[in-house]
Short mmCIF file of C-alpha atoms in Angstrom, two decimals:
data_model
loop_
_atom_site.label_atom_id
_atom_site.label_comp_id
_atom_site.label_asym_id
_atom_site.label_seq_id
_atom_site.Cartn_x
_atom_site.Cartn_y
_atom_site.Cartn_z
CA MET A 1 13.24 -30.63 -9.77
CA ALA A 2 10.37 -31.38 -7.40
CA ILE A 3 12.56 -30.57 -4.39
CA SER A 4 13.33 -27.05 -5.58
CA ASN A 5 9.66 -26.51 -6.44
CA LYS A 6 8.70 -27.69 -2.94
CA LYS A 7 11.31 -25.37 -1.40
CA SER A 8 10.01 -22.46 -3.47
CA LYS A 9 6.45 -23.14 -2.37
CA LYS A 10 7.56 -23.23 1.28
CA LYS A 11 9.42 -19.92 0.91
CA ILE A 12 6.45 -18.28 -0.76
CA GLN A 13 4.09 -19.60 1.92
CA ALA A 14 6.44 -18.37 4.67
CA PHE A 15 6.54 -14.94 3.00
CA ILE A 16 2.72 -14.79 2.79
CA ASN A 17 2.38 -15.94 6.40
CA SER A 18 4.82 -13.26 7.57
CA HIS A 19 2.68 -10.58 5.89
CA ILE A 20 -0.47 -11.99 7.50
CA VAL A 21 1.20 -11.88 10.92
CA GLU A 22 2.38 -8.32 10.24
CA LEU A 23 -1.11 -7.14 9.25
CA ASP A 24 -2.66 -8.89 12.24
CA THR A 25 -0.15 -7.18 14.55
CA VAL A 26 -0.81 -3.77 12.97
CA PHE A 27 -4.60 -4.27 13.15
CA GLN A 28 -4.46 -5.33 16.82
CA SER A 29 -2.23 -2.39 17.73
CA TYR A 30 -4.50 0.04 15.88
CA LYS A 31 -7.63 -1.37 17.53
CA ALA A 32 -6.01 -0.99 20.98
CA LYS A 33 -5.17 2.67 20.20
CA THR A 34 -8.38 3.76 18.48
CA GLY A 35 -11.06 1.12 19.02
CA PHE A 36 -11.47 0.69 15.24
CA ASP A 37 -11.26 -2.94 14.09
CA PHE A 38 -10.06 -3.44 10.52
CA ASN A 39 -10.75 -7.18 10.85
CA ILE A 40 -14.51 -6.62 10.61
CA ALA A 41 -14.44 -4.15 7.71
CA ASP A 42 -16.37 -5.19 4.61
CA THR A 43 -13.60 -3.91 2.33
CA VAL A 44 -9.93 -3.25 3.01
CA PHE A 45 -7.57 -1.59 0.54
CA LEU A 46 -3.84 -2.25 0.95
CA ILE A 47 -1.32 -0.24 -1.02
CA TYR A 48 2.36 -1.17 -0.87
CA ASP A 49 4.53 1.61 -2.32
CA SER A 50 8.21 0.68 -2.64
CA PRO A 51 10.80 3.11 -3.98
CA ALA A 52 12.64 1.86 -7.06
CA GLU A 53 15.96 2.36 -5.25
CA SER A 54 15.06 -0.02 -2.43
CA PRO A 55 12.18 -2.45 -2.91
CA PHE A 56 12.86 -3.85 0.57
CA ILE A 57 11.35 -0.76 2.18
CA SER A 58 7.66 -0.01 1.66
CA ASP A 59 5.21 2.68 2.60
CA ILE A 60 1.97 0.88 3.36
CA ILE A 61 -1.47 2.42 3.35
CA ILE A 62 -4.43 0.45 4.67
CA TRP A 63 -7.84 1.99 4.17
CA SER A 64 -11.29 0.65 4.98
CA GLY A 65 -13.37 3.53 3.68
CA LYS A 66 -13.78 4.62 7.31
CA ASP A 67 -10.26 4.76 8.69
CA THR A 68 -6.66 4.73 7.50
CA ILE A 69 -3.41 3.25 8.78
CA SER A 70 -0.17 4.45 7.25
CA TYR A 71 3.21 3.00 8.11
CA MET A 72 6.67 2.34 6.75
CA GLN A 73 7.99 -1.19 6.64
CA GLY A 74 11.74 -1.53 6.92
CA PHE A 75 14.06 -4.33 7.88
CA ASP A 76 16.71 -4.87 10.48
CA LYS A 77 19.10 -7.80 10.21
CA HIS A 78 16.52 -10.51 11.01
CA LYS A 79 13.22 -8.71 11.55
CA ARG A 80 10.79 -6.21 10.09
CA ILE A 81 10.60 -2.74 11.54
CA ILE A 82 7.23 -0.94 11.56
CA THR A 83 7.21 2.85 11.82
CA TYR A 84 3.82 4.57 11.83
CA THR A 85 3.73 7.61 9.57
CA ALA A 86 1.26 10.38 8.79
CA PHE A 87 -1.00 9.54 5.86
CA SER A 88 -0.57 13.01 4.41
CA PRO A 89 3.01 14.04 5.03
CA THR A 90 3.48 17.73 5.69
CA MET A 91 4.85 19.57 2.70
CA GLU A 92 6.26 23.00 2.31
CA MET A 93 3.85 24.86 0.05
CA PRO A 94 4.64 27.94 -1.98
CA LYS A 95 2.68 30.88 -0.56
CA GLY A 96 -0.75 31.18 -2.18
CA TYR A 97 -0.68 27.66 -3.68
CA LYS A 98 -2.23 24.33 -2.77
CA ALA A 99 -1.20 20.79 -3.69
CA ILE A 100 -3.59 19.11 -6.10
CA THR A 101 -1.81 15.78 -6.53
CA VAL A 102 -1.15 13.90 -3.30
CA ARG A 103 -1.06 10.33 -1.96
CA GLY A 104 -4.84 10.26 -1.92
CA SER A 105 -4.89 10.03 -5.73
CA ILE A 106 -3.92 6.36 -5.74
CA ILE A 107 -6.41 5.58 -2.95
CA THR A 108 -9.21 7.20 -4.97
CA LEU A 109 -8.41 4.99 -7.97
CA ALA A 110 -8.05 1.89 -5.78
CA SER A 111 -11.35 2.57 -3.99
CA ARG A 112 -13.09 2.69 -7.36
CA ARG A 113 -11.23 -0.49 -8.31
CA ASP A 114 -10.23 1.35 -11.48
CA TYR A 115 -7.42 -1.04 -12.36
CA SER A 116 -7.37 0.01 -16.02
CA THR A 117 -6.41 3.60 -15.14
CA ILE A 118 -3.97 2.40 -12.48
CA MET A 119 -2.22 0.12 -14.97
CA HIS A 120 -1.63 3.12 -17.28
CA LEU A 121 -0.36 5.64 -14.70
CA GLY A 122 3.17 5.39 -16.07
CA ASP A 123 2.17 5.81 -19.72
CA GLY A 124 4.25 8.53 -21.31
CA GLN A 125 6.61 8.71 -18.34
CA ASP A 126 10.24 8.19 -19.23
CA ILE A 127 11.43 7.67 -15.67
CA ILE A 128 14.35 5.93 -14.09
CA ASP A 129 12.95 6.56 -10.64
CA GLY A 130 9.50 6.17 -9.20
CA SER A 131 7.78 3.49 -7.21
CA TYR A 132 6.71 -0.08 -7.45
CA VAL A 133 3.12 -0.15 -6.28
CA HIS A 134 1.13 -3.24 -5.36
CA ILE A 135 -2.56 -2.82 -4.62
CA TYR A 136 -4.72 -5.41 -2.91
CA VAL A 137 -8.45 -5.09 -2.35
CA ALA A 138 -10.06 -7.55 0.06
CA PHE A 139 -13.85 -7.42 -0.01
CA LYS A 140 -16.52 -9.58 1.55
CA GLU A 141 -18.71 -11.64 -0.72
CA ASN A 142 -21.08 -14.23 0.71
CA GLY A 143 -19.40 -13.90 4.12
CA ARG A 144 -15.88 -14.61 2.80
CA TYR A 145 -13.16 -12.29 1.62
CA LYS A 146 -12.17 -12.21 -2.02
CA ILE A 147 -8.93 -10.54 -3.03
CA GLU A 148 -8.18 -8.57 -6.18
CA SER A 149 -4.72 -7.24 -6.90
CA CYS A 150 -2.99 -4.94 -9.31
CA SER A 151 0.72 -4.22 -9.81
CA PRO A 152 1.14 -1.40 -12.33
CA PRO A 153 4.41 -0.67 -14.10
CA LYS A 154 6.73 1.71 -12.27
CA PHE A 155 5.38 5.26 -12.20
CA LEU A 156 5.77 8.55 -10.37
CA ILE A 157 2.99 10.75 -8.98
CA GLU A 158 4.38 14.25 -9.00
CA THR A 159 3.00 16.91 -6.71
CA LYS A 160 1.32 19.62 -8.77
CA TYR A 161 0.34 22.99 -7.37
CA SER A 162 -2.47 25.39 -8.23
CA LYS A 163 -3.18 28.92 -7.05
CA GLU A 164 -5.63 29.11 -4.16
#
């Protein structure tokens, strides 16, 4: 029993380490391109959005309150594939209308650390599709980062339109 527990702990630690390496790589690449260093931000919001059909692919949004990185994480046979994406994907809009529900909605709730609302986003939704969302907020307190997380039930943010 102890052996399997030890193996599980090693696998979990390897998984966590791989995400740390991935974030470090993304942060270094972004700093080289823009000069902005996420490593010195007081607060960093990470949102992993995985489609229900394939939880092995994630859209990842990293926001510091000052700058945003958006990328898609996929996998090849033995490695992760990072593809940078636009934070606000272009959408075809009906003439005379504007989108009022977009990806920014979840960032607004995360930035307020409004976990109660986030945990109820799927209330009343009878969906068989949607996304698995995992939100992590790393914030400095007494010179060290503390991490809060939230993983709401599966939900779908639909794009709603209003007349301009």
